[in-house]
């Protein structure tokens, strides 16, 4: 149940860098990273009926088998068969499809798109219209979709509400876009990079705070700005210590905090029980709660109708030979998304 994809474009996601540098996860090398990608089906394996050669697809790091308990529950996007693969192997047989001199080269998130060709389970690809620009739409494979879903499906932001977002990378700015489209009245962006102030306005950020400029804890600033705390707060940094700050920044009684970031270190979360006793809710989010095969076509359609911004997240277009520069830009905080273009043959 696998397909071979000719990767056309792949974008560098923060989680690729995090996994590469992580002190939390055991290292798996040699490994091919990359998971946010678009491409064309080059060949199909035994038992595949959903795709044919020449189909345009998005890869997804968490699949949808359509038949397991989670897929049929209507309550979850955590497929029991094709969920996140952390061991660098294929879901089907726990082996790799890459090798060098007879030794395995490990996969990443069952996608490994930093390669001219890759093999994925058919449940980890979504067919899209051939009229969609592959060099743009690859961003919906992860970051942009994750942020929109966190705002719409996980938090279910209501009109007129106040929102605070910690971290204005692609995911955080996508949360801002989702909040704006839901009619949030105030969207407060928190980031230590002052350049994110102007960038945030494009996606709906109404107020910007640089914690380095605050003479007091940022949660106190937010509580004063929002008369006791925001209705929703989002942790998009990947710092488990910031989860408590995010919880402290939302209001008592009904405040909701959603955490989206993937930490490099200290994966355990600790917070005072009183924050939850006061009626606040802490929620996790994987891929914004979207079921990839069921829901991603809707987002693609919204993009084609110009109802959501995607192109605006692309700050750099680079050739595959220049992929190391993409990593450098991401680590230095000088990009949102670098789209990496595979060689044309």
mmCIF file of C-alpha atoms in Angstrom:
data_model
loop_
_atom_site.group_PDB
_atom_site.id
_atom_site.type_symbol
_atom_site.label_atom_id
_atom_site.label_comp_id
_atom_site.label_asym_id
_atom_site.label_seq_id
_atom_site.Cartn_x
_atom_site.Cartn_y
_atom_site.Cartn_z
ATOM 1 C CA UNK A 1 0.000 0.000 0.000
ATOM 2 C CA UNK A 2 2.795 2.410 -0.918
ATOM 3 C CA UNK A 3 3.440 5.024 -3.573
ATOM 4 C CA UNK A 4 6.656 6.430 -4.942
ATOM 5 C CA UNK A 5 6.606 10.213 -5.228
ATOM 6 C CA UNK A 6 8.782 12.533 -7.252
ATOM 7 C CA UNK A 7 9.190 15.415 -4.833
ATOM 8 C CA UNK A 8 8.708 18.768 -6.561
ATOM 9 C CA UNK A 9 8.952 21.148 -3.608
ATOM 10 C CA UNK A 10 9.514 20.730 0.109
ATOM 11 C CA UNK A 11 9.661 23.387 2.788
ATOM 12 C CA UNK A 12 11.800 23.384 5.897
ATOM 13 C CA UNK A 13 9.726 23.105 9.060
ATOM 14 C CA UNK A 14 11.010 23.999 12.515
ATOM 15 C CA UNK A 15 10.418 20.412 13.674
ATOM 16 C CA UNK A 16 12.988 19.154 11.141
ATOM 17 C CA UNK A 17 15.573 21.374 12.827
ATOM 18 C CA UNK A 18 14.322 20.460 16.304
ATOM 19 C CA UNK A 19 14.576 16.730 15.616
ATOM 20 C CA UNK A 20 18.041 17.153 14.131
ATOM 21 C CA UNK A 21 19.317 19.067 17.182
ATOM 22 C CA UNK A 22 17.131 17.449 19.848
ATOM 23 C CA UNK A 23 18.394 16.260 23.206
ATOM 24 C CA UNK A 24 15.023 14.644 23.887
ATOM 25 C CA UNK A 25 14.871 12.032 21.139
ATOM 26 C CA UNK A 26 17.443 9.331 20.513
ATOM 27 C CA UNK A 27 19.491 10.164 17.403
ATOM 28 C CA UNK A 28 18.783 8.164 14.258
ATOM 29 C CA UNK A 29 21.444 8.645 11.607
ATOM 30 C CA UNK A 30 21.951 8.479 8.694
ATOM 31 C CA UNK A 31 18.505 9.923 8.124
ATOM 32 C CA UNK A 32 16.589 11.865 5.479
ATOM 33 C CA UNK A 33 14.594 14.677 7.027
ATOM 34 C CA UNK A 34 11.732 16.676 5.501
ATOM 35 C CA UNK A 35 7.985 16.154 5.711
ATOM 36 C CA UNK A 36 6.262 19.292 4.388
ATOM 37 C CA UNK A 37 6.131 18.529 0.687
ATOM 38 C CA UNK A 38 4.288 18.351 -2.589
ATOM 39 C CA UNK A 39 5.000 16.081 -5.508
ATOM 40 C CA UNK A 40 3.777 13.838 -8.307
ATOM 41 C CA UNK A 41 3.056 10.133 -8.024
ATOM 42 C CA UNK A 42 5.740 8.347 -10.041
ATOM 43 C CA UNK A 43 4.594 4.760 -9.430
ATOM 44 C CA UNK A 44 2.149 2.836 -7.264
ATOM 45 C CA UNK A 45 2.574 -0.296 -5.201
ATOM 46 C CA UNK A 46 0.490 -3.406 -4.782
ATOM 47 C CA UNK A 47 -3.006 -2.843 -3.450
ATOM 48 C CA UNK A 48 -3.111 0.909 -4.104
ATOM 49 C CA UNK A 49 -6.336 2.003 -5.799
ATOM 50 C CA UNK A 50 -6.680 5.587 -4.588
ATOM 51 C CA UNK A 51 -3.805 6.987 -6.666
ATOM 52 C CA UNK A 52 -2.496 6.667 -10.189
ATOM 53 C CA UNK A 53 0.702 7.738 -11.869
ATOM 54 C CA UNK A 54 0.787 11.484 -12.467
ATOM 55 C CA UNK A 55 -1.463 12.445 -9.530
ATOM 56 C CA UNK A 56 -0.424 15.566 -7.643
ATOM 57 C CA UNK A 57 -0.170 15.002 -3.895
ATOM 58 C CA UNK A 58 0.695 16.496 -0.533
ATOM 59 C CA UNK A 59 2.622 14.339 1.904
ATOM 60 C CA UNK A 60 1.432 14.191 5.529
ATOM 61 C CA UNK A 61 3.405 13.212 8.619
ATOM 62 C CA UNK A 62 0.379 11.613 10.254
ATOM 63 C CA UNK A 63 -1.875 9.481 8.113
ATOM 64 C CA UNK A 64 -5.506 8.449 8.034
ATOM 65 C CA UNK A 65 -6.424 4.797 7.495
ATOM 66 C CA UNK A 66 -10.188 5.563 7.634
ATOM 67 C CA UNK A 67 -10.998 2.345 9.533
ATOM 68 C CA UNK A 68 -9.340 2.337 12.986
ATOM 69 C CA UNK A 69 -11.079 3.360 16.228
ATOM 70 C CA UNK A 70 -9.725 6.902 16.097
ATOM 71 C CA UNK A 71 -10.424 7.469 12.407
ATOM 72 C CA UNK A 72 -14.046 6.368 12.779
ATOM 73 C CA UNK A 73 -14.681 8.073 16.128
ATOM 74 C CA UNK A 74 -15.187 11.593 14.819
ATOM 75 C CA UNK A 75 -13.286 12.704 17.931
ATOM 76 C CA UNK A 76 -9.638 12.383 16.925
ATOM 77 C CA UNK A 77 -7.107 12.653 14.122
ATOM 78 C CA UNK A 78 -4.649 10.293 15.843
ATOM 79 C CA UNK A 79 -4.771 7.311 13.489
ATOM 80 C CA UNK A 80 -3.852 4.087 15.277
ATOM 81 C CA UNK A 81 -2.407 2.551 12.108
ATOM 82 C CA UNK A 82 -0.660 5.496 10.466
ATOM 83 C CA UNK A 83 0.073 7.813 13.375
ATOM 84 C CA UNK A 84 3.391 9.590 13.837
ATOM 85 C CA UNK A 85 6.266 7.224 13.053
ATOM 86 C CA UNK A 86 9.209 7.929 15.381
ATOM 87 C CA UNK A 87 11.558 5.034 14.669
ATOM 88 C CA UNK A 88 12.570 6.031 11.151
ATOM 89 C CA UNK A 89 10.803 3.087 9.541
ATOM 90 C CA UNK A 90 7.833 2.402 7.284
ATOM 91 C CA UNK A 91 4.475 1.701 8.918
ATOM 92 C CA UNK A 92 3.855 -1.436 6.876
ATOM 93 C CA UNK A 93 6.876 -3.614 7.587
ATOM 94 C CA UNK A 94 9.114 -1.629 9.987
ATOM 95 C CA UNK A 95 11.849 -1.433 7.371
ATOM 96 C CA UNK A 96 13.360 1.415 5.378
ATOM 97 C CA UNK A 97 13.074 2.204 1.672
ATOM 98 C CA UNK A 98 16.410 4.022 1.585
ATOM 99 C CA UNK A 99 19.840 2.461 1.885
ATOM 100 C CA UNK A 100 23.468 3.150 1.136
ATOM 101 C CA UNK A 101 25.994 0.374 0.561
ATOM 102 C CA UNK A 102 23.449 -2.092 1.875
ATOM 103 C CA UNK A 103 22.902 -0.260 5.168
ATOM 104 C CA UNK A 104 19.575 1.416 6.049
ATOM 105 C CA UNK A 105 19.020 5.159 5.807
ATOM 106 C CA UNK A 106 16.243 6.091 8.200
ATOM 107 C CA UNK A 107 13.044 7.941 7.347
ATOM 108 C CA UNK A 108 11.603 10.984 9.113
ATOM 109 C CA UNK A 109 7.900 11.059 9.982
ATOM 110 C CA UNK A 110 7.377 8.357 7.324
ATOM 111 C CA UNK A 111 7.884 11.031 4.624
ATOM 112 C CA UNK A 112 11.568 12.019 4.139
ATOM 113 C CA UNK A 113 11.012 14.694 1.523
ATOM 114 C CA UNK A 114 14.592 16.017 1.380
ATOM 115 C CA UNK A 115 15.085 13.591 -1.474
ATOM 116 C CA UNK A 116 14.280 13.742 -5.182
ATOM 117 C CA UNK A 117 12.115 10.639 -4.771
ATOM 118 C CA UNK A 118 10.504 9.179 -1.677
ATOM 119 C CA UNK A 119 8.181 6.306 -0.793
ATOM 120 C CA UNK A 120 5.206 6.823 1.532
ATOM 121 C CA UNK A 121 2.250 4.756 2.640
ATOM 122 C CA UNK A 122 -0.766 5.661 0.517
ATOM 123 C CA UNK A 123 -2.528 6.740 3.719
ATOM 124 C CA UNK A 124 0.128 9.425 4.228
ATOM 125 C CA UNK A 125 -0.582 11.290 0.987
ATOM 126 C CA UNK A 126 -3.472 13.489 -0.084
ATOM 127 C CA UNK A 127 -4.497 13.923 -3.714
ATOM 128 C CA UNK A 128 -4.877 17.542 -4.823
ATOM 129 C CA UNK A 129 -5.925 19.325 -7.977
ATOM 130 C CA UNK A 130 -3.245 19.487 -10.706
ATOM 131 C CA UNK A 131 -4.069 23.184 -11.080
ATOM 132 C CA UNK A 132 -2.688 24.081 -7.631
ATOM 133 C CA UNK A 133 0.854 25.511 -7.526
ATOM 134 C CA UNK A 134 2.979 22.766 -5.963
ATOM 135 C CA UNK A 135 5.647 25.274 -4.945
ATOM 136 C CA UNK A 136 3.127 27.064 -2.715
ATOM 137 C CA UNK A 137 0.717 24.433 -1.480
ATOM 138 C CA UNK A 138 3.419 22.304 0.180
ATOM 139 C CA UNK A 139 3.080 24.581 3.233
ATOM 140 C CA UNK A 140 -0.301 23.031 3.984
ATOM 141 C CA UNK A 141 1.432 19.714 4.673
ATOM 142 C CA UNK A 142 2.229 20.855 8.199
ATOM 143 C CA UNK A 143 2.794 24.334 9.624
ATOM 144 C CA UNK A 144 0.077 26.497 8.105
ATOM 145 C CA UNK A 145 -2.569 23.797 8.469
ATOM 146 C CA UNK A 146 -1.482 23.079 12.057
ATOM 147 C CA UNK A 147 -1.919 26.701 13.111
ATOM 148 C CA UNK A 148 -5.257 27.164 11.389
ATOM 149 C CA UNK A 149 -6.587 23.949 12.895
ATOM 150 C CA UNK A 150 -5.415 24.866 16.380
ATOM 151 C CA UNK A 151 -7.461 28.053 16.115
ATOM 152 C CA UNK A 152 -10.535 26.542 14.461
ATOM 153 C CA UNK A 153 -10.810 22.923 15.540
ATOM 154 C CA UNK A 154 -8.880 22.640 18.807
ATOM 155 C CA UNK A 155 -9.586 25.983 20.495
ATOM 156 C CA UNK A 156 -12.703 26.787 18.434
ATOM 157 C CA UNK A 157 -12.097 30.532 18.749
ATOM 158 C CA UNK A 158 -15.287 32.565 19.072
ATOM 159 C CA UNK A 159 -16.107 35.929 17.511
ATOM 160 C CA UNK A 160 -15.111 38.945 19.558
ATOM 161 C CA UNK A 161 -12.664 37.027 21.745
ATOM 162 C CA UNK A 162 -9.121 37.926 22.789
ATOM 163 C CA UNK A 163 -6.170 35.755 21.779
ATOM 164 C CA UNK A 164 -2.508 35.704 22.795
ATOM 165 C CA UNK A 165 0.106 33.797 20.783
ATOM 166 C CA UNK A 166 3.569 32.929 22.091
ATOM 167 C CA UNK A 167 5.922 32.622 19.128
ATOM 168 C CA UNK A 168 5.266 34.191 15.739
ATOM 169 C CA UNK A 169 6.788 31.646 13.429
ATOM 170 C CA UNK A 170 4.754 30.031 10.690
ATOM 171 C CA UNK A 171 2.573 28.114 13.155
ATOM 172 C CA UNK A 172 1.953 31.099 15.423
ATOM 173 C CA UNK A 173 1.137 33.384 12.509
ATOM 174 C CA UNK A 174 -1.213 30.741 11.143
ATOM 175 C CA UNK A 175 -2.996 30.740 14.504
ATOM 176 C CA UNK A 176 -3.264 34.524 14.153
ATOM 177 C CA UNK A 177 -4.748 34.152 10.682
ATOM 178 C CA UNK A 178 -7.237 31.600 11.977
ATOM 179 C CA UNK A 179 -8.188 33.883 14.869
ATOM 180 C CA UNK A 180 -8.703 36.828 12.530
ATOM 181 C CA UNK A 181 -10.917 34.798 10.222
ATOM 182 C CA UNK A 182 -12.961 33.723 13.240
ATOM 183 C CA UNK A 183 -13.510 37.365 14.172
ATOM 184 C CA UNK A 184 -11.300 37.672 17.259
ATOM 185 C CA UNK A 185 -11.304 41.270 18.458
ATOM 186 C CA UNK A 186 -7.754 41.321 19.804
ATOM 187 C CA UNK A 187 -4.814 39.170 18.738
ATOM 188 C CA UNK A 188 -1.664 39.709 20.804
ATOM 189 C CA UNK A 189 1.589 38.340 19.404
ATOM 190 C CA UNK A 190 4.567 37.604 21.661
ATOM 191 C CA UNK A 191 8.053 37.239 20.178
ATOM 192 C CA UNK A 192 11.610 38.252 21.010
ATOM 193 C CA UNK A 193 12.280 39.104 17.350
ATOM 194 C CA UNK A 194 11.165 42.731 16.767
ATOM 195 C CA UNK A 195 10.859 42.079 13.010
ATOM 196 C CA UNK A 196 7.811 39.908 13.735
ATOM 197 C CA UNK A 197 5.836 43.013 14.702
ATOM 198 C CA UNK A 198 5.259 44.164 11.119
ATOM 199 C CA UNK A 199 5.055 40.631 9.772
ATOM 200 C CA UNK A 200 2.349 39.802 12.263
ATOM 201 C CA UNK A 201 0.051 42.530 11.002
ATOM 202 C CA UNK A 202 -0.258 40.734 7.667
ATOM 203 C CA UNK A 203 -1.873 37.775 9.414
ATOM 204 C CA UNK A 204 -4.055 39.628 11.904
ATOM 205 C CA UNK A 205 -1.879 40.437 14.920
ATOM 206 C CA UNK A 206 -3.297 43.612 16.499
ATOM 207 C CA UNK A 207 -0.788 44.044 19.347
ATOM 208 C CA UNK A 208 2.866 43.033 19.625
ATOM 209 C CA UNK A 209 4.889 42.435 22.778
ATOM 210 C CA UNK A 210 8.612 41.770 22.974
ATOM 211 C CA UNK A 211 9.218 40.223 26.421
ATOM 212 C CA UNK A 212 12.715 41.735 26.425
ATOM 213 C CA UNK A 213 11.126 45.184 26.523
ATOM 214 C CA UNK A 214 8.864 44.407 29.487
ATOM 215 C CA UNK A 215 9.804 45.461 32.982
ATOM 216 C CA UNK A 216 7.547 42.800 34.452
ATOM 217 C CA UNK A 217 6.484 39.238 33.596
ATOM 218 C CA UNK A 218 4.765 39.191 30.216
ATOM 219 C CA UNK A 219 1.706 37.431 31.664
ATOM 220 C CA UNK A 220 1.093 40.459 33.886
ATOM 221 C CA UNK A 221 1.221 42.734 30.852
ATOM 222 C CA UNK A 222 -1.282 40.542 29.034
ATOM 223 C CA UNK A 223 -3.662 40.327 31.994
ATOM 224 C CA UNK A 224 -3.676 44.105 32.245
ATOM 225 C CA UNK A 225 -4.285 44.507 28.505
ATOM 226 C CA UNK A 226 -7.166 42.023 28.495
ATOM 227 C CA UNK A 227 -8.875 42.837 31.799
ATOM 228 C CA UNK A 228 -7.803 39.673 33.585
ATOM 229 C CA UNK A 229 -6.510 37.430 30.829
ATOM 230 C CA UNK A 230 -7.125 36.403 27.229
ATOM 231 C CA UNK A 231 -9.893 34.017 26.227
ATOM 232 C CA UNK A 232 -7.358 31.853 24.370
ATOM 233 C CA UNK A 233 -3.590 31.475 24.514
ATOM 234 C CA UNK A 234 -1.321 29.439 22.242
ATOM 235 C CA UNK A 235 2.199 28.168 22.964
ATOM 236 C CA UNK A 236 3.929 27.919 19.571
ATOM 237 C CA UNK A 237 7.560 27.989 20.654
ATOM 238 C CA UNK A 238 8.357 24.464 21.760
ATOM 239 C CA UNK A 239 9.350 25.510 25.275
ATOM 240 C CA UNK A 240 7.530 23.532 27.958
ATOM 241 C CA UNK A 241 8.361 26.234 30.491
ATOM 242 C CA UNK A 242 6.233 28.668 28.483
ATOM 243 C CA UNK A 243 3.118 26.545 28.958
ATOM 244 C CA UNK A 244 2.703 27.858 32.497
ATOM 245 C CA UNK A 245 3.149 31.408 31.231
ATOM 246 C CA UNK A 246 0.516 30.786 28.565
ATOM 247 C CA UNK A 247 -1.875 29.382 31.164
ATOM 248 C CA UNK A 248 -1.271 32.382 33.415
ATOM 249 C CA UNK A 249 -2.042 34.675 30.478
ATOM 250 C CA UNK A 250 -5.555 33.372 29.876
ATOM 251 C CA UNK A 251 -8.544 34.226 32.011
ATOM 252 C CA UNK A 252 -10.040 32.325 34.915
ATOM 253 C CA UNK A 253 -13.254 30.417 34.368
ATOM 254 C CA UNK A 254 -13.065 29.683 30.643
ATOM 255 C CA UNK A 255 -9.561 30.454 29.417
ATOM 256 C CA UNK A 256 -8.149 27.859 27.017
ATOM 257 C CA UNK A 257 -4.444 27.280 26.405
ATOM 258 C CA UNK A 258 -3.339 25.212 23.407
ATOM 259 C CA UNK A 259 0.220 23.948 23.107
ATOM 260 C CA UNK A 260 1.624 23.243 19.637
ATOM 261 C CA UNK A 261 5.395 23.542 19.940
ATOM 262 C CA UNK A 262 7.820 20.598 19.879
ATOM 263 C CA UNK A 263 10.541 20.991 22.554
ATOM 264 C CA UNK A 264 14.231 20.326 21.959
ATOM 265 C CA UNK A 265 14.860 19.805 25.680
ATOM 266 C CA UNK A 266 12.849 19.268 28.875
ATOM 267 C CA UNK A 267 9.823 17.468 27.405
ATOM 268 C CA UNK A 268 7.962 17.290 30.724
ATOM 269 C CA UNK A 269 5.360 19.932 31.527
ATOM 270 C CA UNK A 270 4.836 21.189 35.069
ATOM 271 C CA UNK A 271 2.311 23.729 36.253
ATOM 272 C CA UNK A 272 0.530 24.681 39.467
ATOM 273 C CA UNK A 273 -2.735 22.809 39.968
ATOM 274 C CA UNK A 274 -4.420 26.060 40.941
ATOM 275 C CA UNK A 275 -4.295 27.255 37.330
ATOM 276 C CA UNK A 276 -6.538 24.349 36.330
ATOM 277 C CA UNK A 277 -8.640 24.519 39.496
ATOM 278 C CA UNK A 278 -9.552 28.069 38.488
ATOM 279 C CA UNK A 279 -11.353 26.725 35.428
ATOM 280 C CA UNK A 280 -8.650 27.059 32.793
ATOM 281 C CA UNK A 281 -8.142 24.325 30.199
ATOM 282 C CA UNK A 282 -4.866 23.067 28.743
ATOM 283 C CA UNK A 283 -5.142 21.265 25.391
ATOM 284 C CA UNK A 284 -2.628 19.621 23.103
ATOM 285 C CA UNK A 285 -2.773 19.784 19.326
ATOM 286 C CA UNK A 286 -1.367 17.533 16.611
ATOM 287 C CA UNK A 287 -1.672 18.877 13.071
ATOM 288 C CA UNK A 288 -4.397 21.222 14.287
ATOM 289 C CA UNK A 289 -6.811 18.353 14.782
ATOM 290 C CA UNK A 290 -7.187 17.888 11.022
ATOM 291 C CA UNK A 291 -7.756 14.432 9.553
ATOM 292 C CA UNK A 292 -5.439 14.738 6.569
ATOM 293 C CA UNK A 293 -7.402 12.922 3.865
ATOM 294 C CA UNK A 294 -10.798 14.137 5.065
ATOM 295 C CA UNK A 295 -9.891 17.741 5.851
ATOM 296 C CA UNK A 296 -6.873 18.910 3.842
ATOM 297 C CA UNK A 297 -8.833 19.147 0.554
ATOM 298 C CA UNK A 298 -11.014 21.765 2.268
ATOM 299 C CA UNK A 299 -7.971 23.904 3.067
ATOM 300 C CA UNK A 300 -6.631 23.492 -0.465
ATOM 301 C CA UNK A 301 -9.999 24.647 -1.775
ATOM 302 C CA UNK A 302 -9.939 27.668 0.555
ATOM 303 C CA UNK A 303 -6.472 28.530 -0.728
ATOM 304 C CA UNK A 304 -7.617 28.332 -4.340
ATOM 305 C CA UNK A 305 -10.527 30.644 -3.505
ATOM 306 C CA UNK A 306 -8.056 33.045 -1.824
ATOM 307 C CA UNK A 307 -9.844 32.661 1.511
ATOM 308 C CA UNK A 308 -6.619 31.847 3.399
ATOM 309 C CA UNK A 309 -3.068 33.168 3.067
ATOM 310 C CA UNK A 310 -0.333 30.686 2.225
ATOM 311 C CA UNK A 311 2.043 32.362 -0.243
ATOM 312 C CA UNK A 312 2.753 35.112 2.296
ATOM 313 C CA UNK A 313 4.580 32.664 4.566
ATOM 314 C CA UNK A 314 7.219 31.950 1.925
ATOM 315 C CA UNK A 315 10.228 34.163 2.597
ATOM 316 C CA UNK A 316 12.813 32.270 0.541
ATOM 317 C CA UNK A 317 12.848 30.044 -2.552
ATOM 318 C CA UNK A 318 15.994 27.928 -2.680
ATOM 319 C CA UNK A 319 17.428 25.208 -4.874
ATOM 320 C CA UNK A 320 17.935 21.796 -3.275
ATOM 321 C CA UNK A 321 21.711 22.308 -3.487
ATOM 322 C CA UNK A 322 21.251 25.269 -1.125
ATOM 323 C CA UNK A 323 19.369 23.332 1.563
ATOM 324 C CA UNK A 324 22.048 24.023 4.186
ATOM 325 C CA UNK A 325 21.313 27.716 3.833
ATOM 326 C CA UNK A 326 17.661 27.000 4.627
ATOM 327 C CA UNK A 327 18.703 25.356 7.893
ATOM 328 C CA UNK A 328 20.961 28.326 8.656
ATOM 329 C CA UNK A 329 18.157 30.819 8.030
ATOM 330 C CA UNK A 330 15.742 28.838 10.209
ATOM 331 C CA UNK A 331 18.202 28.506 13.095
ATOM 332 C CA UNK A 332 18.967 32.238 12.963
ATOM 333 C CA UNK A 333 15.284 33.178 12.883
ATOM 334 C CA UNK A 334 15.627 34.913 9.502
ATOM 335 C CA UNK A 335 12.843 33.118 7.656
ATOM 336 C CA UNK A 336 9.307 31.848 7.994
ATOM 337 C CA UNK A 337 9.311 29.172 5.325
ATOM 338 C CA UNK A 338 12.090 28.345 2.882
ATOM 339 C CA UNK A 339 10.659 26.427 -0.055
ATOM 340 C CA UNK A 340 13.245 24.045 -1.472
ATOM 341 C CA UNK A 341 12.887 23.254 -5.167
ATOM 342 C CA UNK A 342 14.063 19.888 -6.414
ATOM 343 C CA UNK A 343 16.110 19.705 -9.634
ATOM 344 C CA UNK A 344 14.023 19.585 -12.788
ATOM 345 C CA UNK A 345 14.888 16.728 -15.100
#
